[in-house]
Coordinates of C-alpha atoms in Angstrom, one line a residue:
Chain C
M22 CA -44.7 3.4 -71.3
I23 CA -41.5 2.7 -73.2
T24 CA -41.9 3.0 -76.9
N25 CA -40.8 0.2 -79.1
E26 CA -38.6 2.7 -81.0
L27 CA -36.7 3.6 -77.8
K28 CA -36.5 0.0 -76.7
Q29 CA -35.0 -1.2 -80.0
T30 CA -32.5 1.6 -80.0
I31 CA -31.3 0.7 -76.5
L32 CA -31.2 -3.0 -77.3
G33 CA -29.3 -2.3 -80.6
A34 CA -26.7 -0.2 -78.8
L35 CA -26.2 -3.0 -76.3
K36 CA -26.3 -5.8 -79.0
L37 CA -29.1 -7.5 -77.1
D38 CA -31.8 -9.5 -79.0
D39 CA -34.4 -8.9 -76.4
W40 CA -34.9 -7.6 -72.9
N41 CA -37.9 -6.4 -70.9
L42 CA -37.4 -2.7 -70.5
T43 CA -39.9 -0.9 -68.3
E44 CA -40.1 2.6 -66.9
Q45 CA -38.4 1.4 -63.7
T46 CA -35.6 -0.6 -65.4
T47 CA -32.2 0.8 -64.4
A48 CA -29.0 0.3 -66.4
P49 CA -27.3 -2.1 -64.0
E50 CA -30.2 -4.6 -64.5
V51 CA -29.6 -4.9 -68.2
P52 CA -26.8 -7.1 -69.6
G53 CA -24.1 -5.1 -71.1
W54 CA -25.4 -1.7 -69.9
D55 CA -22.4 -0.8 -67.8
S56 CA -20.8 2.6 -67.2
L57 CA -18.6 2.3 -70.3
N58 CA -21.5 1.4 -72.6
H59 CA -23.8 4.1 -71.2
V60 CA -22.3 6.7 -73.4
N61 CA -23.0 4.4 -76.5
V62 CA -26.7 4.1 -75.4
I63 CA -27.0 7.8 -75.1
L64 CA -25.3 8.5 -78.4
A65 CA -27.5 5.9 -80.1
V66 CA -30.7 7.5 -78.7
E67 CA -29.6 11.0 -79.7
Q68 CA -28.9 9.9 -83.2
K69 CA -32.1 7.9 -83.6
F70 CA -34.3 10.7 -82.5
A71 CA -32.1 13.5 -83.8
V72 CA -32.0 15.2 -80.4
R73 CA -29.2 16.5 -78.2
F74 CA -29.0 16.0 -74.5
K75 CA -27.3 18.4 -72.1
N76 CA -24.7 17.0 -69.8
L77 CA -26.9 17.5 -66.7
E78 CA -29.8 15.9 -68.4
I79 CA -27.7 12.8 -68.9
L80 CA -26.5 12.8 -65.3
K81 CA -30.0 13.1 -63.9
L82 CA -31.3 10.0 -65.7
K83 CA -32.2 7.3 -63.1
N84 CA -34.1 4.8 -65.2
V85 CA -35.4 4.0 -68.7
G86 CA -38.6 6.0 -67.9
D87 CA -36.6 9.1 -67.3
L88 CA -34.9 8.6 -70.7
Q89 CA -38.3 8.1 -72.4
R90 CA -39.6 11.3 -70.8
L91 CA -36.5 13.2 -71.9
V92 CA -36.8 12.1 -75.5
D93 CA -40.5 12.9 -75.5
A94 CA -39.8 16.4 -74.1
K95 CA -37.2 17.0 -76.7
L96 CA -39.5 16.0 -79.4
G97 CA -42.4 18.0 -78.0
R98 CA -44.5 14.9 -77.4
P99 CA -47.1 15.1 -74.7
Chain J
M26 CA 8.7 13.0 -41.7
I27 CA 5.2 11.6 -41.9
L28 CA 2.6 12.6 -44.3
W29 CA 0.5 14.5 -41.7
N30 CA 3.5 16.8 -41.0
R31 CA 3.8 17.5 -44.7
W32 CA 0.1 18.4 -45.0
T33 CA 0.2 20.7 -42.0
E34 CA 3.4 22.3 -43.3
N35 CA 1.6 23.0 -46.6
A36 CA -1.3 24.4 -44.6
R37 CA 1.1 26.8 -42.8
K38 CA 3.0 27.8 -45.9
R39 CA 0.1 28.2 -48.3
P40 CA -3.0 28.4 -46.1
D41 CA -5.3 30.0 -48.7
R42 CA -4.2 28.0 -51.7
D43 CA -6.6 25.5 -53.2
A44 CA -5.7 22.0 -52.1
I45 CA -8.6 20.1 -53.6
V46 CA -11.2 21.4 -55.9
H47 CA -14.1 19.0 -55.5
W48 CA -15.9 19.0 -58.9
V49 CA -19.6 18.2 -59.2
A50 CA -21.2 18.6 -62.7
G51 CA -23.6 21.6 -62.8
E52 CA -22.5 23.0 -59.4
D53 CA -19.9 25.4 -58.3
P54 CA -17.0 23.3 -57.2
Y55 CA -16.2 23.0 -53.5
R56 CA -12.7 24.4 -52.8
W57 CA -10.8 23.0 -49.9
T58 CA -7.8 25.2 -49.1
F59 CA -4.8 23.6 -47.6
S60 CA -5.6 25.2 -44.2
G61 CA -9.3 24.4 -44.4
L62 CA -8.6 20.8 -45.3
V63 CA -6.3 20.3 -42.4
R64 CA -8.7 21.9 -40.0
A65 CA -11.5 19.7 -41.1
A66 CA -9.2 16.7 -40.9
E67 CA -8.4 17.6 -37.2
C68 CA -12.1 17.6 -36.4
F69 CA -12.5 14.2 -38.0
A70 CA -9.4 13.0 -36.2
A71 CA -10.9 14.0 -32.8
S72 CA -14.1 12.1 -33.7
L73 CA -12.0 9.1 -34.6
T74 CA -10.1 9.1 -31.3
E75 CA -13.5 9.4 -29.4
R76 CA -14.7 6.3 -31.3
G77 CA -11.7 4.3 -30.3
I78 CA -9.9 4.2 -33.7
A79 CA -6.3 3.6 -32.8
K80 CA -2.8 3.5 -34.3
G81 CA -2.4 0.7 -36.8
D82 CA -6.1 0.1 -37.3
V83 CA -7.0 -0.6 -40.9
C84 CA -9.8 1.6 -41.9
A85 CA -11.7 0.9 -45.1
I86 CA -13.3 3.9 -46.7
L87 CA -16.3 3.2 -48.9
L88 CA -17.8 6.6 -49.9
R89 CA -19.1 7.9 -53.1
H90 CA -17.8 11.2 -54.5
N91 CA -18.1 13.4 -51.5
R92 CA -16.1 16.4 -50.3
H93 CA -15.7 15.0 -46.8
L94 CA -13.8 12.0 -48.0
Y95 CA -10.6 13.9 -48.2
P96 CA -10.4 15.3 -44.7
L97 CA -11.6 11.9 -43.4
Y98 CA -8.8 10.2 -45.2
L99 CA -6.3 12.6 -43.8
A100 CA -7.8 12.2 -40.3
V101 CA -7.4 8.4 -40.4
S102 CA -3.7 8.9 -41.1
C103 CA -3.4 11.7 -38.5
V104 CA -4.4 9.3 -35.7
G105 CA -1.9 6.7 -36.9
A106 CA -4.5 4.4 -38.4
I107 CA -4.2 3.0 -42.0
P108 CA -6.7 4.2 -44.6
A109 CA -7.7 1.9 -47.5
I110 CA -10.1 3.4 -50.0
L111 CA -12.3 0.7 -51.6
A112 CA -14.7 1.0 -54.5
Y113 CA -18.3 1.8 -53.4
P114 CA -20.2 -1.2 -54.7
N115 CA -22.0 -0.8 -58.0
P116 CA -25.7 -1.7 -57.7
R117 CA -25.2 -4.7 -60.0
L118 CA -22.7 -6.3 -57.6
H119 CA -24.6 -9.0 -55.7
P120 CA -24.6 -8.3 -51.9
D121 CA -23.1 -11.8 -51.2
K122 CA -20.3 -11.1 -53.7
F123 CA -19.6 -7.7 -52.1
R124 CA -19.4 -9.4 -48.7
E125 CA -17.2 -12.2 -50.0
G126 CA -14.8 -9.5 -51.3
I127 CA -14.7 -7.7 -48.0
I128 CA -14.3 -11.0 -46.1
G129 CA -11.4 -11.9 -48.3
M130 CA -9.8 -8.5 -47.7
S131 CA -10.4 -8.8 -44.0
R132 CA -8.6 -12.1 -43.9
R133 CA -5.5 -10.7 -45.6
S134 CA -5.3 -7.2 -44.2
G135 CA -7.0 -7.5 -40.9
L136 CA -9.6 -4.8 -41.7
D137 CA -10.7 -3.1 -38.4
W138 CA -13.3 -0.6 -39.4
I139 CA -15.5 0.4 -42.3
F140 CA -16.4 4.0 -42.9
T141 CA -19.3 4.2 -45.3
E142 CA -22.7 5.7 -46.1
R143 CA -26.0 4.7 -44.4
D144 CA -27.3 3.2 -47.7
L145 CA -24.8 0.5 -47.4
E146 CA -25.6 -0.5 -43.8
P147 CA -28.0 -3.4 -44.6
V148 CA -25.4 -5.0 -46.9
A149 CA -22.4 -4.3 -44.7
S150 CA -23.9 -5.0 -41.2
P151 CA -23.6 -8.9 -41.5
L152 CA -19.9 -8.4 -41.9
I153 CA -19.5 -7.4 -38.2
E154 CA -21.5 -10.3 -36.8
P155 CA -19.4 -13.0 -35.1
A156 CA -20.6 -15.6 -37.6
A157 CA -19.0 -13.7 -40.5
G158 CA -15.6 -14.5 -39.1
T159 CA -14.1 -11.2 -40.1
T160 CA -11.8 -8.9 -38.1
I161 CA -14.1 -6.0 -38.6
K162 CA -15.1 -4.3 -35.4
G163 CA -17.7 -1.9 -36.6
L164 CA -19.2 0.3 -39.2
H165 CA -19.1 4.1 -39.0
F166 CA -21.1 6.7 -40.9
P167 CA -18.8 9.7 -40.9
L168 CA -21.0 11.9 -43.2
E169 CA -23.5 12.0 -40.3
W170 CA -21.1 13.1 -37.6
D171 CA -21.7 16.4 -36.0
M172 CA -18.2 17.6 -35.4
G173 CA -18.1 21.4 -35.3
T174 CA -15.4 23.3 -37.0
T175 CA -12.8 23.8 -34.2
L176 CA -11.2 21.5 -31.6
S177 CA -11.5 21.9 -27.9
G178 CA -8.2 21.9 -25.9
K179 CA -8.6 18.2 -24.8
A180 CA -9.5 17.0 -28.3
R181 CA -6.5 18.8 -29.7
D182 CA -4.2 17.2 -27.2
R183 CA -5.6 13.7 -28.1
V184 CA -5.1 14.4 -31.8
E185 CA -1.6 15.7 -31.4
A186 CA -0.6 12.8 -29.2
A187 CA -1.9 10.4 -31.8
H188 CA 0.1 11.7 -34.7
R189 CA 3.2 12.4 -32.7
A190 CA 3.3 8.6 -32.1
A191 CA 3.8 7.9 -35.9
A192 CA 7.2 7.3 -37.4
P193 CA 8.3 7.5 -41.1
A194 CA 8.7 3.7 -41.3
D195 CA 5.2 3.1 -40.1
P196 CA 2.6 1.8 -42.5
F197 CA 0.8 4.7 -44.1
L198 CA -1.8 3.3 -46.5
L199 CA -3.1 0.1 -47.8
Q200 CA -4.1 -0.4 -51.4
H201 CA -6.3 -3.3 -52.2
S202 CA -7.0 -4.9 -55.5
S203 CA -10.6 -5.8 -56.2
G204 CA -12.0 -9.3 -56.5
T205 CA -14.5 -11.7 -55.1
T206 CA -12.7 -15.0 -54.6
G207 CA -10.1 -13.9 -52.0
L208 CA -7.4 -13.3 -54.5
Q209 CA -7.0 -9.6 -53.6
K210 CA -3.5 -8.5 -52.9
P211 CA -3.1 -5.9 -50.2
V212 CA -0.1 -3.5 -50.7
L213 CA 1.0 -1.7 -47.6
L214 CA 3.1 1.4 -48.1
S215 CA 5.0 3.4 -45.5
H216 CA 5.1 7.2 -45.0
R217 CA 8.7 7.1 -46.2
A218 CA 7.9 5.2 -49.4
V219 CA 5.1 7.6 -50.4
L220 CA 7.0 10.8 -49.5
E221 CA 10.1 9.6 -51.3
H222 CA 8.1 8.6 -54.3
V223 CA 6.3 11.9 -54.5
R224 CA 9.7 13.7 -54.5
L225 CA 11.2 11.4 -57.2
Y226 CA 8.2 11.3 -59.4
G227 CA 7.7 15.0 -59.1
E228 CA 11.2 15.5 -60.4
A229 CA 10.6 13.1 -63.3
I230 CA 7.6 15.1 -64.5
R231 CA 9.3 18.4 -63.5
L232 CA 6.5 19.3 -61.2
T233 CA 6.4 23.0 -60.3
D234 CA 4.6 25.2 -57.9
T235 CA 2.3 26.4 -60.7
D236 CA 1.1 23.0 -61.7
K237 CA -2.5 22.0 -61.2
I238 CA -3.7 18.4 -61.5
V239 CA -7.1 17.5 -63.0
S240 CA -8.4 14.0 -62.5
W241 CA -11.5 11.8 -62.8
L242 CA -9.6 8.8 -61.5
P243 CA -11.1 6.7 -58.7
L244 CA -9.1 7.0 -55.5
Y245 CA -9.2 3.2 -54.9
H246 CA -6.8 2.9 -57.9
D247 CA -3.1 3.6 -57.5
M248 CA -3.0 6.1 -60.3
G249 CA -5.8 8.1 -58.8
L250 CA -4.6 7.8 -55.2
I251 CA -0.9 8.4 -55.6
A252 CA -0.5 10.4 -58.8
A253 CA -3.7 12.6 -58.6
F254 CA -4.2 12.8 -54.8
H255 CA -1.0 12.3 -52.8
L256 CA 1.4 13.8 -55.2
P257 CA -0.3 17.2 -55.4
L258 CA -1.3 17.2 -51.7
A259 CA 2.3 16.5 -50.5
F260 CA 3.8 18.8 -53.1
G261 CA 1.4 21.7 -52.2
I262 CA -0.3 22.2 -55.5
P263 CA -4.1 22.0 -56.2
A264 CA -5.9 19.0 -57.6
V265 CA -9.3 19.0 -59.2
Q266 CA -11.2 15.8 -58.4
I267 CA -14.1 14.8 -60.7
D268 CA -16.5 12.1 -59.9
P269 CA -15.5 9.0 -62.0
F270 CA -19.2 8.0 -62.5
E271 CA -20.0 11.4 -63.8
W272 CA -17.0 11.5 -66.1
V273 CA -17.7 8.2 -67.7
Q274 CA -21.2 9.3 -68.5
V275 CA -20.1 12.7 -69.7
P276 CA -16.4 12.5 -70.7
S277 CA -16.3 16.2 -71.7
L278 CA -16.3 17.0 -68.0
L279 CA -12.5 16.5 -67.8
L280 CA -11.9 18.9 -70.6
E281 CA -14.3 21.4 -69.2
A282 CA -12.4 21.3 -65.8
V283 CA -9.0 21.5 -67.5
S284 CA -10.1 24.5 -69.5
R285 CA -11.9 26.3 -66.6
E286 CA -9.3 25.6 -64.0
R287 CA -6.3 26.0 -66.3
G288 CA -5.2 22.4 -65.4
T289 CA -1.7 21.4 -66.4
I290 CA -1.4 17.6 -65.7
S291 CA -3.7 14.6 -65.9
W292 CA -3.2 10.8 -65.9
L293 CA -5.4 8.6 -68.0
P294 CA -5.7 4.9 -68.8
N295 CA -5.6 4.3 -72.5
F296 CA -9.3 3.7 -73.0
A297 CA -10.0 7.2 -71.9
Y298 CA -8.2 8.6 -75.0
N299 CA -10.5 6.6 -77.3
L300 CA -13.6 7.5 -75.3
M301 CA -13.0 11.2 -75.3
A302 CA -11.8 11.3 -79.0
D303 CA -14.8 9.3 -80.2
K304 CA -17.7 10.3 -78.0
I305 CA -17.4 14.0 -77.3
S306 CA -19.4 16.2 -79.6
D307 CA -18.3 19.5 -81.1
E308 CA -21.0 21.3 -79.1
D309 CA -19.5 20.0 -75.8
L310 CA -16.2 21.6 -76.9
D311 CA -17.5 25.1 -77.2
G312 CA -15.2 27.4 -75.4
V313 CA -12.9 24.6 -74.3
D314 CA -9.2 25.7 -74.3
L315 CA -6.6 23.0 -73.6
R316 CA -3.5 25.1 -74.0
S317 CA -2.6 24.9 -70.3
W318 CA -2.5 21.1 -70.4
R319 CA 1.3 20.4 -70.4
L320 CA 1.2 16.6 -69.6
V321 CA -1.5 14.0 -70.4
V322 CA 0.1 10.8 -69.0
N323 CA -1.0 7.5 -70.4
C324 CA -0.7 4.9 -67.8
S325 CA -2.2 1.6 -66.2
E326 CA -3.1 0.0 -69.5
P327 CA -0.8 -0.8 -72.5
V328 CA -0.2 2.4 -74.3
R329 CA -1.6 2.4 -77.9
H330 CA -0.2 4.7 -80.6
E331 CA -3.5 4.9 -82.4
S332 CA -5.2 6.1 -79.2
H333 CA -2.7 8.9 -78.9
Q334 CA -3.2 9.8 -82.6
K335 CA -6.9 9.9 -82.3
F336 CA -6.7 12.1 -79.2
I337 CA -4.3 14.6 -80.6
E338 CA -6.2 14.9 -83.9
R339 CA -9.5 15.4 -82.1
F340 CA -8.3 18.1 -79.7
R341 CA -5.5 19.8 -81.4
A342 CA -7.9 22.5 -82.5
R343 CA -8.7 23.1 -78.9
G344 CA -5.1 23.9 -78.1
L345 CA -3.8 20.5 -77.1
N346 CA -0.1 20.3 -77.8
L347 CA 1.4 17.2 -79.3
A348 CA 4.2 17.4 -76.8
A349 CA 1.7 17.0 -73.9
L350 CA 1.3 13.4 -74.8
S351 CA 3.3 11.3 -72.3
S352 CA 3.4 7.8 -70.9
C353 CA 4.4 6.1 -67.7
Y354 CA 4.7 2.5 -66.4
A355 CA 3.5 2.2 -62.9
M356 CA 2.1 -0.2 -60.3
A357 CA 1.0 -0.2 -56.7
E358 CA 3.8 -2.5 -55.6
T359 CA 6.4 0.3 -56.4
T360 CA 4.1 3.0 -54.9
F361 CA 3.4 4.2 -58.4
A362 CA 5.7 5.1 -61.3
V363 CA 8.6 3.0 -62.4
T364 CA 9.3 4.7 -65.8
Q365 CA 8.2 8.0 -67.3
T366 CA 8.8 9.6 -70.7
A367 CA 10.6 13.0 -70.8
P368 CA 8.1 15.7 -70.0
E369 CA 6.8 17.8 -72.9
T370 CA 8.3 15.4 -75.5
E371 CA 6.1 13.0 -77.5
P372 CA 6.8 9.4 -76.4
A373 CA 9.1 7.5 -78.8
V374 CA 7.2 5.0 -81.1
F375 CA 9.0 1.9 -82.4
A376 CA 7.7 -0.1 -85.3
A377 CA 8.6 -3.7 -84.4
D378 CA 8.5 -6.5 -86.9
R379 CA 5.6 -8.8 -85.9
A380 CA 7.2 -12.0 -87.0
E381 CA 10.3 -11.2 -84.9
L382 CA 8.1 -10.2 -81.9
S383 CA 6.5 -13.6 -82.0
K384 CA 10.0 -15.1 -81.7
G385 CA 10.7 -12.9 -78.6
M386 CA 12.7 -10.2 -80.3
A387 CA 11.9 -6.5 -80.9
A388 CA 13.5 -5.8 -84.3
P389 CA 12.7 -2.9 -86.6
A390 CA 10.1 -3.9 -89.2
R391 CA 11.4 -4.0 -92.7
T392 CA 9.5 -2.3 -95.5
G393 CA 6.4 -4.1 -96.5
R394 CA 6.4 -6.4 -93.4
P395 CA 3.6 -6.3 -90.8
D396 CA 4.6 -4.2 -87.9
R397 CA 3.3 -3.4 -84.4
L398 CA 3.7 0.1 -83.2
C399 CA 5.1 0.0 -79.7
V400 CA 4.9 3.2 -77.6
S401 CA 7.8 3.8 -75.1
S402 CA 7.0 4.2 -71.4
G403 CA 10.2 6.1 -71.0
R404 CA 13.2 5.7 -68.7
P405 CA 13.3 4.6 -65.1
I406 CA 12.7 7.5 -62.7
D407 CA 15.4 8.2 -60.1
G408 CA 15.4 5.7 -57.3
C409 CA 14.1 2.9 -59.6
R410 CA 16.1 0.3 -61.6
L411 CA 14.7 -2.1 -64.2
K412 CA 15.9 -5.2 -65.9
V413 CA 14.4 -7.5 -68.5
V414 CA 14.7 -11.1 -67.6
D415 CA 14.1 -14.5 -69.1
E416 CA 12.1 -17.3 -67.5
N417 CA 15.1 -18.2 -65.2
R418 CA 15.1 -14.5 -64.1
R419 CA 18.4 -13.9 -65.8
E420 CA 18.9 -10.5 -67.5
V421 CA 18.6 -10.5 -71.3
A422 CA 20.1 -8.2 -73.9
D423 CA 18.5 -5.0 -75.3
G424 CA 15.7 -5.8 -77.8
T425 CA 15.0 -9.2 -76.3
I426 CA 11.5 -9.6 -74.9
G427 CA 11.2 -10.7 -71.3
E428 CA 9.6 -10.1 -67.9
L429 CA 10.2 -6.7 -66.4
A430 CA 11.8 -6.7 -62.9
I431 CA 12.0 -3.6 -60.8
T432 CA 13.9 -2.5 -57.7
S433 CA 13.0 0.8 -56.2
V434 CA 13.4 3.0 -53.1
S435 CA 9.6 3.0 -52.9
L436 CA 9.2 -0.8 -53.3
F437 CA 6.6 -2.4 -51.0
D438 CA 7.7 -5.0 -48.4
G439 CA 5.3 -7.7 -49.7
Y440 CA 1.6 -8.3 -49.8
R441 CA 0.2 -8.1 -46.3
N442 CA -0.4 -11.5 -44.8
Y443 CA 0.1 -13.2 -48.1
P444 CA 3.6 -14.8 -47.9
E445 CA 3.1 -17.3 -50.7
K446 CA 2.1 -14.6 -53.2
T447 CA 4.9 -12.4 -51.9
A448 CA 7.5 -15.2 -52.4
D449 CA 6.3 -15.6 -56.1
V450 CA 7.1 -12.0 -57.0
L451 CA 9.7 -10.6 -54.6
R452 CA 13.2 -11.9 -54.5
D453 CA 16.5 -10.3 -53.4
G454 CA 14.9 -6.8 -53.4
W455 CA 13.6 -7.2 -57.0
Y456 CA 9.9 -7.2 -57.8
F457 CA 9.0 -9.5 -60.8
S458 CA 6.1 -7.7 -62.4
G459 CA 4.6 -10.3 -64.6
D460 CA 4.7 -7.7 -67.4
Y461 CA 6.5 -8.4 -70.7
G462 CA 8.5 -5.8 -72.5
F463 CA 11.9 -4.8 -73.9
R464 CA 14.5 -2.1 -73.6
R465 CA 15.6 0.0 -76.6
D466 CA 17.9 3.0 -76.4
G467 CA 17.5 3.1 -72.7
E468 CA 13.7 3.3 -72.8
Y469 CA 11.3 0.6 -71.8
Y470 CA 8.4 -0.7 -73.9
V471 CA 5.6 -2.7 -72.2
I472 CA 3.9 -5.0 -74.7
G473 CA 2.1 -7.8 -72.8
R474 CA 2.0 -9.8 -69.6
K475 CA 2.6 -13.2 -68.2
K476 CA -0.3 -12.9 -65.8
D477 CA -3.8 -13.8 -66.9
V478 CA -5.3 -10.7 -65.3
I479 CA -7.6 -8.8 -67.7
I480 CA -7.4 -5.0 -67.7
V481 CA -10.7 -3.5 -68.7
A482 CA -10.7 0.3 -68.9
G483 CA -7.8 0.4 -66.4
N484 CA -9.5 -1.9 -63.9
N485 CA -8.0 -5.3 -63.1
V486 CA -10.4 -8.3 -63.5
Y487 CA -9.2 -11.6 -62.2
P488 CA -10.2 -14.5 -64.5
E489 CA -10.6 -16.7 -61.4
D490 CA -13.5 -14.5 -60.1
V491 CA -15.3 -14.7 -63.5
E492 CA -14.7 -18.4 -63.8
D493 CA -16.0 -19.0 -60.3
A494 CA -19.2 -17.0 -61.0
V495 CA -19.8 -18.6 -64.4
G496 CA -19.0 -22.1 -63.2
K497 CA -22.1 -21.9 -61.0
V498 CA -24.5 -21.3 -63.9
D499 CA -26.9 -24.1 -64.6
G500 CA -26.0 -25.8 -67.8
V501 CA -22.3 -24.9 -67.6
I502 CA -20.1 -27.9 -66.7
P503 CA -18.5 -27.0 -63.3
G504 CA -14.8 -26.3 -63.5
R505 CA -14.9 -26.3 -67.3
V506 CA -14.8 -22.5 -67.8
I507 CA -12.1 -20.1 -68.8
A508 CA -12.1 -16.3 -68.8
F509 CA -9.6 -14.3 -70.8
A510 CA -8.9 -10.9 -72.3
E511 CA -9.9 -10.1 -75.9
D512 CA -8.5 -7.0 -77.5
N513 CA -10.9 -4.3 -78.5
K514 CA -9.3 -1.7 -80.7
D515 CA -12.4 0.5 -80.9
I516 CA -12.5 1.1 -77.1
G517 CA -8.6 1.0 -76.8
S518 CA -8.8 -1.6 -74.1
E519 CA -9.5 -5.2 -73.4
Q520 CA -12.8 -6.9 -72.8
V521 CA -13.7 -10.0 -70.9
A522 CA -14.5 -13.2 -72.9
V523 CA -15.6 -16.5 -71.5
A524 CA -15.5 -20.0 -72.9
A525 CA -17.6 -22.6 -71.1
E526 CA -18.3 -26.3 -71.8
T527 CA -21.9 -27.3 -71.9
N528 CA -24.2 -30.3 -72.9
V529 CA -26.9 -27.9 -74.1
E530 CA -27.3 -28.2 -77.9
D531 CA -30.5 -26.6 -78.9
D532 CA -30.4 -23.0 -80.1
A533 CA -32.9 -21.6 -77.7
G534 CA -31.2 -23.3 -74.8
R535 CA -27.8 -22.0 -75.8
K536 CA -29.1 -18.5 -76.2
A537 CA -30.6 -18.6 -72.7
L538 CA -27.4 -20.1 -71.4
K539 CA -25.3 -17.3 -72.9
L540 CA -27.5 -14.7 -71.3
A541 CA -27.2 -16.6 -67.9
V542 CA -23.4 -16.5 -68.3
V543 CA -23.5 -12.7 -68.9
R544 CA -25.8 -12.3 -65.9
A545 CA -23.4 -14.3 -63.7
G546 CA -20.7 -11.7 -64.7
M547 CA -23.1 -8.9 -63.8
S548 CA -23.5 -10.4 -60.3
I549 CA -19.8 -9.7 -59.7
D550 CA -19.9 -6.4 -61.6
V551 CA -18.0 -7.7 -64.6
T552 CA -19.3 -7.2 -68.2
I553 CA -18.7 -10.3 -70.2
A554 CA -18.6 -9.1 -73.7
K555 CA -18.3 -12.4 -75.5
V556 CA -19.4 -16.0 -74.6
Y557 CA -18.1 -19.0 -76.4
L558 CA -20.1 -22.2 -75.7
V559 CA -18.2 -25.4 -76.5
P560 CA -19.0 -29.1 -76.2
P561 CA -17.8 -31.2 -73.2
R562 CA -14.1 -32.0 -73.2
W563 CA -13.4 -29.3 -75.8
L564 CA -11.2 -27.1 -73.6
I565 CA -7.5 -28.0 -73.6
K566 CA -6.1 -28.8 -70.1
S567 CA -2.9 -27.4 -68.8
S568 CA -0.3 -29.7 -67.1
A569 CA -2.1 -28.9 -63.8
G570 CA -5.3 -30.5 -65.1
K571 CA -7.2 -27.3 -65.3
P572 CA -8.4 -25.7 -68.6
S573 CA -5.6 -23.6 -69.9
R574 CA -6.6 -20.0 -70.5
R575 CA -3.8 -19.2 -72.9
A576 CA -4.1 -22.4 -75.1
N577 CA -7.8 -22.2 -75.3
K578 CA -7.8 -18.5 -76.1
E579 CA -5.5 -19.1 -79.0
R580 CA -7.6 -22.0 -80.3
L581 CA -10.8 -19.9 -80.1
L582 CA -9.3 -16.8 -81.7
E583 CA -7.7 -18.8 -84.5
G584 CA -11.1 -20.3 -85.2
A585 CA -12.9 -17.0 -85.1

């Protein structure tokens, strides 16, 4: 389950009005989410949730579900 | 001499020195010594001869960041075949578009074999069917080969016979620009051109035995292939190779590698200066020491003074020396470098009067007048000559803006099987680059280009490819599309913009159409950053009857 907060943060970083983001969504499926913009998405998420990701954590992300789980783990959410 | 002989000579002289440090984030790097690399290449070469790969065969290599890529590449050359490293397709690239790109290359360059990973087999297999009409004879999956670590007597004889047959004037490598509509231009370079270039460019940057290159650059790009791979490998010094996909996600990896490995030289396209200055956090710089970095060479995109300033301000506290900033003008057609600034000297910056620039002259800006800060790309390296020419290809005076023409001992002979394109750009031993610039105090400043190619983060995007993809979108009037470069100061690069004519008028329909245009870009792995929808017959036509990119871009940006 992708929270609305995370979804809006990602869409905001990509300047997209709307896009269906599921746990399985990968970056190449989303308009504007290319390799250059990836760092902007990550920075926006870090800023929004006041968390810091380690380099390896970023490199292991395969889809939006992974990103959601990483944010949840950082925030101590179950 | 041929490259293989140089590599084996290095393996004899410095067997235990690192040749390539294969960097993978979070792991200990894999270190190929010069002797280990050559031994592995010999084993690959024996496997290649067993599989019938022969002298002159063009071998496309499509592998992700993998330590076996390097010995495979050397092995292809060892048997007299011609390696061509191509970009491994991004998942967003539509399989049809990927195949169209390869078919286009095959027509031009006579591609014989593809060396790739099993994952790509379903997408690549149709290319070898007779109906595909390509020259490709087969696919190989070299990462699965069981080769052993030493050669039998017979295998060694075969390998030695293969490389003994090669001569310095033989083709050594093929570089291919990317693209999906058959516009790719294959550049073929001989052993002699590459070896000569390595020598001359090495002198220009005062390369020494103690240098160590650190690079995240893709090897399908001339800057990665020639500067960061062939130069160190032929010179006998180590190169640290970082995965470009890892670097772009975690840009601090380059600094970490420079710091840990005591790297001395890197080449970077301009956008990388902005990316690293803006996106790396203080935490990621903990313990990073950049004092060893003696040259950070800005190349392959127009050099921006503000990018250099950002970079030095951000990393000065980590030991980055202002004099390490450097710039270079380079292209695949001349093997690589044409000009280079003096090593360990900050490139000259010239404040040109904007009004005079628009009249074709580079004159110093007077106080209070708008200026443009132009960064020097330095002087021609030995073996290269430049001139600035007008539209009739006549040389113009210093300070006059014109096209840069180059002649060089490492100049290519022409695009492979592309005589009409070759005739456009190559005349009487001079290559007409399509880049605009001027000369001042013996140094060259590159400020723009005649060609419409869009350079996004160091990668060339052909507007024709984008227009072809967007022209097929429902709602866009076919043939009434232009793609062009828009400057983006924040990222220190260009981005792709599209203007398309449409009859769609309602807001919801136009919103959906814009998204469909962006998705058409995604299908060819191009990010379209801005979409302008315009009414029918809005786009200005050129004399050839097609919408003019330049005139329409000006009209759109003036109205913005």
